Coordinates of C-alpha atoms in Angstrom, one line a residue:
M21 CA -69.1 173.5 149.6
W22 CA -66.2 175.2 151.4
K23 CA -63.6 174.1 153.9
I24 CA -62.0 175.1 157.2
R25 CA -58.6 173.4 156.7
N26 CA -59.5 169.7 156.2
I27 CA -63.2 170.0 157.3
S28 CA -65.7 170.1 154.5
I29 CA -68.8 172.2 155.0
D30 CA -71.8 171.5 152.7
N31 CA -73.3 175.1 152.6
Q32 CA -72.6 178.6 153.6
I33 CA -74.9 178.7 156.6
V34 CA -73.2 178.7 160.0
I35 CA -75.1 178.8 163.3
A36 CA -73.6 181.1 165.9
P37 CA -72.7 180.0 169.4
M38 CA -75.4 181.3 171.8
A39 CA -74.9 180.9 175.6
G40 CA -77.6 179.0 177.3
I41 CA -79.1 178.0 173.9
S42 CA -76.7 176.1 171.7
N43 CA -77.0 172.7 173.5
P44 CA -77.5 169.4 171.7
A45 CA -81.3 169.7 171.7
F46 CA -81.1 173.0 169.8
R47 CA -78.1 172.0 167.7
S48 CA -79.9 168.9 166.4
I49 CA -82.8 171.0 165.2
C50 CA -80.4 173.3 163.4
K51 CA -78.8 170.3 161.7
K52 CA -82.2 168.9 160.8
F53 CA -83.0 172.1 159.0
G54 CA -79.8 172.1 157.0
A55 CA -77.2 174.1 158.7
G56 CA -73.7 173.6 157.2
L57 CA -71.8 174.2 160.4
I58 CA -73.0 174.5 164.0
Y59 CA -71.2 176.0 167.0
T60 CA -71.7 174.9 170.6
E61 CA -72.3 177.3 173.4
M62 CA -69.0 178.6 174.9
V63 CA -67.3 176.5 177.6
S64 CA -64.9 177.9 180.2
D65 CA -61.3 176.9 180.2
K66 CA -61.1 177.0 184.0
A67 CA -64.2 174.8 184.4
I68 CA -62.6 172.2 182.1
C69 CA -59.3 172.3 184.0
Y70 CA -61.2 171.8 187.3
S71 CA -63.2 169.0 185.7
N72 CA -66.5 170.7 186.5
T73 CA -69.2 168.1 185.8
K74 CA -71.7 170.5 184.3
T75 CA -69.1 171.9 181.9
I76 CA -67.7 168.5 180.9
D77 CA -71.3 167.4 180.1
M78 CA -71.6 170.4 177.8
T79 CA -68.7 169.0 175.7
Q80 CA -70.8 166.0 174.6
V81 CA -71.4 165.7 170.9
N82 CA -74.1 163.7 169.2
E83 CA -73.5 161.8 166.0
D84 CA -75.9 163.9 163.9
E85 CA -74.2 167.2 164.7
H86 CA -71.1 167.1 162.4
P87 CA -69.4 169.2 161.4
L88 CA -69.4 170.9 164.8
T89 CA -67.3 173.7 166.3
M90 CA -66.7 173.8 170.0
Q91 CA -66.1 177.2 171.5
L92 CA -63.8 177.9 174.4
F93 CA -63.4 181.1 176.4
G94 CA -60.7 182.2 178.8
H95 CA -57.7 184.5 179.2
D96 CA -54.8 182.6 180.8
I97 CA -52.6 180.8 178.3
E98 CA -51.8 177.8 180.4
S99 CA -55.4 177.0 181.3
M100 CA -56.5 177.8 177.7
V101 CA -54.0 175.3 176.3
Q102 CA -54.9 172.6 178.9
A103 CA -58.6 173.0 178.1
A104 CA -58.0 173.1 174.3
V105 CA -56.0 169.8 174.6
F106 CA -59.0 168.3 176.4
I107 CA -61.4 169.4 173.7
D108 CA -59.0 168.2 171.0
T109 CA -58.5 164.7 172.5
Q110 CA -61.5 164.0 174.6
T111 CA -64.5 165.3 172.6
D112 CA -65.9 164.5 169.2
C113 CA -66.0 168.1 167.8
D114 CA -64.4 168.9 164.5
I115 CA -63.1 172.4 165.1
L116 CA -62.0 174.4 168.1
D117 CA -63.0 178.0 168.3
I118 CA -61.6 180.7 170.7
N119 CA -64.2 183.2 171.8
M120 CA -62.8 186.7 171.4
G121 CA -66.2 188.4 170.7
C122 CA -68.5 187.8 173.7
P123 CA -69.5 191.3 175.0
V124 CA -71.2 190.2 178.3
N125 CA -69.8 191.9 181.4
K126 CA -69.2 188.6 183.3
I127 CA -66.9 187.4 180.5
V128 CA -65.3 190.7 179.8
K129 CA -64.5 191.3 183.5
S130 CA -62.4 188.1 183.4
D131 CA -60.4 189.6 180.5
A132 CA -61.9 187.0 178.1
G133 CA -64.3 187.3 175.2
S134 CA -64.2 190.7 173.4
A135 CA -61.8 192.0 176.1
L136 CA -59.1 190.1 174.2
M137 CA -59.5 192.6 171.3
K138 CA -57.9 195.2 173.6
D139 CA -54.7 193.0 173.9
P140 CA -54.0 191.6 170.4
E141 CA -50.5 190.4 171.3
H142 CA -51.9 188.3 174.2
A143 CA -54.8 187.1 172.0
A144 CA -52.3 186.0 169.3
E145 CA -50.2 184.2 171.8
I146 CA -53.2 182.2 173.0
V147 CA -53.9 181.1 169.4
R148 CA -50.3 180.3 168.7
E149 CA -49.9 178.1 171.8
I150 CA -53.2 176.3 171.3
V151 CA -52.3 175.6 167.6
K152 CA -49.0 174.1 168.7
H153 CA -50.8 171.7 171.1
V154 CA -53.9 170.5 169.2
Q155 CA -54.6 168.6 165.9
K156 CA -58.0 170.0 165.1
P157 CA -58.4 173.3 163.2
V158 CA -58.4 176.4 165.5
T159 CA -60.7 179.3 164.6
V160 CA -61.4 182.7 166.2
K161 CA -64.7 184.5 166.7
M162 CA -64.1 188.2 167.0
R163 CA -65.8 191.6 166.8
A164 CA -65.2 194.9 164.9
G165 CA -63.3 196.1 167.9
W166 CA -63.8 197.3 171.5
D167 CA -65.6 200.6 170.6
K168 CA -65.9 203.0 167.7
D169 CA -62.6 204.6 168.7
S170 CA -60.7 201.3 168.6
V171 CA -62.0 199.4 165.6
N172 CA -59.0 197.1 165.0
A173 CA -60.6 194.1 163.2
V174 CA -58.3 194.0 160.2
E175 CA -55.1 194.2 162.2
F176 CA -56.4 191.8 164.8
A177 CA -57.5 189.3 162.1
L178 CA -54.1 189.4 160.4
M179 CA -52.5 188.6 163.8
M180 CA -54.8 185.7 164.4
Q181 CA -54.0 184.4 160.9
D182 CA -50.3 184.7 161.5
A183 CA -50.7 182.9 164.8
G184 CA -52.2 179.9 163.1
A185 CA -56.0 180.4 163.0
S186 CA -57.6 178.4 160.2
A187 CA -60.7 180.6 159.9
L188 CA -62.3 183.7 161.4
A189 CA -65.9 184.6 162.3
V190 CA -66.4 188.4 162.4
H191 CA -69.3 190.1 164.1
G192 CA -69.7 193.6 162.6
R193 CA -70.4 195.3 165.9
T194 CA -68.1 196.6 168.5
R195 CA -68.2 195.3 172.1
K196 CA -69.6 198.7 173.1
Q197 CA -72.6 198.1 170.8
M198 CA -73.3 194.7 172.4
Y199 CA -76.2 193.6 170.2
E200 CA -77.7 197.0 169.5
G201 CA -77.4 199.2 166.5
K202 CA -76.4 198.1 163.0
A203 CA -73.6 195.7 162.2
D204 CA -71.0 197.2 159.9
W205 CA -70.5 194.9 157.0
H206 CA -67.8 197.1 155.6
I207 CA -65.6 195.9 158.4
I208 CA -66.4 192.3 157.6
K209 CA -65.4 192.9 154.0
A210 CA -62.2 194.6 155.0
V211 CA -61.2 191.6 157.1
K212 CA -62.1 189.2 154.2
D213 CA -60.0 191.3 151.8
A214 CA -57.1 191.3 154.2
V215 CA -56.7 187.6 155.1
S216 CA -56.3 184.4 153.1
I217 CA -58.1 182.1 155.5
P218 CA -61.9 181.6 155.4
V219 CA -64.1 184.3 156.9
M220 CA -67.6 183.9 158.3
G221 CA -69.7 187.1 158.4
N222 CA -71.9 187.7 161.4
G223 CA -74.5 190.4 162.2
D224 CA -78.0 191.3 161.0
V225 CA -78.7 188.3 158.8
T226 CA -82.4 187.7 159.4
S227 CA -83.6 186.7 156.0
P228 CA -82.5 184.7 153.0
Q229 CA -82.2 187.9 151.0
L230 CA -79.9 189.5 153.6
A231 CA -77.7 186.4 153.7
K232 CA -77.3 186.6 149.9
Q233 CA -76.6 190.4 150.2
M234 CA -73.9 189.8 152.8
L235 CA -72.2 187.2 150.7
N236 CA -72.3 189.5 147.7
E237 CA -71.2 192.7 149.5
T238 CA -68.5 191.2 151.7
G239 CA -67.2 188.2 149.8
V240 CA -67.2 186.1 152.9
D241 CA -67.1 182.3 152.7
A242 CA -70.2 181.8 154.8
V243 CA -72.8 183.8 156.8
M244 CA -73.3 183.2 160.5
I245 CA -76.8 183.4 161.8
G246 CA -77.6 183.7 165.5
R247 CA -80.7 185.3 167.1
G248 CA -82.6 185.3 163.7
I249 CA -83.2 181.5 164.0
L250 CA -84.6 181.6 167.6
G251 CA -88.1 180.1 167.2
D252 CA -87.6 180.1 163.5
P253 CA -85.1 177.4 162.3
W254 CA -87.1 177.4 159.1
L255 CA -84.9 180.4 158.2
I256 CA -82.0 177.9 157.8
R257 CA -83.8 175.8 155.3
Q258 CA -85.2 178.9 153.5
T259 CA -81.8 180.5 153.3
A260 CA -80.0 177.3 152.1
H261 CA -82.7 176.9 149.4
Y262 CA -82.5 180.5 148.3
L263 CA -78.8 180.6 148.0
Q264 CA -78.9 177.5 145.9
T265 CA -81.9 178.2 143.7
G266 CA -82.9 181.9 144.1
E267 CA -86.3 180.7 145.1
L268 CA -88.0 181.7 148.4
L269 CA -89.8 179.0 150.3
G270 CA -93.0 179.7 152.2
D271 CA -93.2 180.3 156.0
S272 CA -94.0 177.6 158.5
D273 CA -97.6 177.1 159.6
I274 CA -99.0 176.9 163.2
D275 CA -99.0 173.1 163.2
E276 CA -95.4 172.9 162.2
K277 CA -94.3 175.5 164.7
F278 CA -96.1 173.8 167.6
E279 CA -95.0 170.3 166.7
L280 CA -91.4 171.4 166.6
A281 CA -91.8 173.2 169.9
R282 CA -93.1 170.0 171.4
Q283 CA -90.1 168.1 170.0
H284 CA -87.7 170.7 171.3
A285 CA -89.2 170.4 174.8
Q286 CA -88.9 166.6 174.7
S287 CA -85.3 166.9 173.6
L288 CA -84.5 169.3 176.4
I289 CA -86.2 167.0 179.0
A290 CA -84.2 164.1 177.7
L291 CA -81.0 166.2 178.0
K292 CA -81.6 168.0 181.3
G293 CA -84.7 166.4 183.0
E294 CA -88.2 167.8 183.1
N295 CA -87.6 170.5 185.8
V296 CA -84.6 172.2 184.2
G297 CA -85.7 171.4 180.6
M298 CA -89.1 173.0 180.9
K299 CA -87.7 176.1 182.6
E300 CA -85.3 176.5 179.6
M301 CA -88.2 175.8 177.2
R302 CA -90.0 178.9 178.5
G303 CA -87.7 181.1 176.4
H304 CA -87.8 178.9 173.4
A305 CA -91.6 178.6 173.5
S306 CA -91.9 182.4 173.5
W307 CA -89.7 182.6 170.4
Y308 CA -91.7 180.0 168.6
M309 CA -94.8 182.1 169.2
K310 CA -93.3 185.4 168.3
G311 CA -95.5 187.4 165.9
L312 CA -98.6 185.2 166.4
K313 CA -101.8 186.8 167.6
Y314 CA -102.4 186.8 171.3
S315 CA -98.7 185.8 171.8
H316 CA -98.2 188.4 174.6
R317 CA -101.0 186.7 176.6
V318 CA -99.8 183.1 176.1
K319 CA -96.3 184.1 177.2
D320 CA -97.6 184.9 180.6
C321 CA -98.8 181.3 180.9
I322 CA -95.5 179.9 179.4
S323 CA -93.4 181.8 181.9
Q324 CA -95.0 179.8 184.7
M325 CA -95.1 176.3 183.2
T326 CA -93.1 173.6 184.9
T327 CA -94.1 170.4 183.2
Y328 CA -94.4 169.0 179.6
E329 CA -98.0 168.2 180.2
E330 CA -98.8 171.9 181.0
F331 CA -97.0 172.9 177.8
V332 CA -99.1 170.6 175.7
I333 CA -102.3 172.0 177.2
I334 CA -101.1 175.5 176.6
L335 CA -100.3 174.8 172.9
E336 CA -103.6 173.0 172.3
N337 CA -105.7 175.8 173.9
Y338 CA -103.6 178.5 172.1
K339 CA -104.1 176.7 168.8
Q340 CA -107.8 176.8 169.3
S341 CA -107.7 180.5 170.1
L342 CA -105.9 181.1 166.8
I343 CA -108.2 178.9 164.8
N344 CA -111.3 180.6 166.3
D345 CA -109.7 184.0 166.3
E346 CA -110.9 184.4 169.8
W347 CA -108.7 184.4 173.0
K348 CA -109.5 181.5 175.2
W349 CA -108.3 181.5 178.8
L350 CA -105.7 178.8 179.2
D351 CA -106.5 176.0 181.6
R352 CA -103.6 175.2 183.9

């Protein structure tokens, strides 16, 4: 167990915020599989200030999600503080995180996300003002720097700590790298060695062994896993078990994968309605089937599905194809 200020976290596995993915349907699955701490997808400060219905709906938290970190992005201090106060007082999250790591052009062009790493003084002022106005712990998710010529993670982290941040999540890539190349764990270690607040290490943790390796090599308080669990939340359970016992659990079988995919689809439908829910499920379904035989063929069918009934038929026919080791045309 470790803590972010007064929030106790049962294990060292943190699920990263992923835009368009980290909604309650996905988060409840992560919690079910044993995640210690879960992040929401990022929400816009301006959208909260304008009471945008879709964004306000994104701030809803289910009882089974705690402890939960809600992530906020923006650039202007006044609107960031206003939105932070809303999250602090009007939502049931446990921790408020400020996104200073998102590399996506749309976010960076508004001087938010990883663009803030180019202006550490302004970033620190955002943290300082938010900390003054909220009761919940405030954390920062950051990157190694903007590009290889401006790797400023250690200096930036110290400024965030001095501004009142209660913990940091450090992705070992620069903004320029996006999600390509290799994450630099040496930078994560350097940040951990420099600050006294908890640090979560993020980047290239795709197995229980790599999670243990990151903990050993960097000394971080927890590992943050993102894309590695898409379609494979069993990685959470396997990692938690391995860190505790040193024993590797077996992989999931087809029945388990397909049953969880059905449950995920049902949760998305309950959350967003069948039309939107099943469109979002197309991506998740492809992840659940990644690595299975004939998966490239079934993905063509998944990309066109619009109803839960279609999805069930696809899964059943695909399962028979795998059992018989013979591709069967999927009835639609």
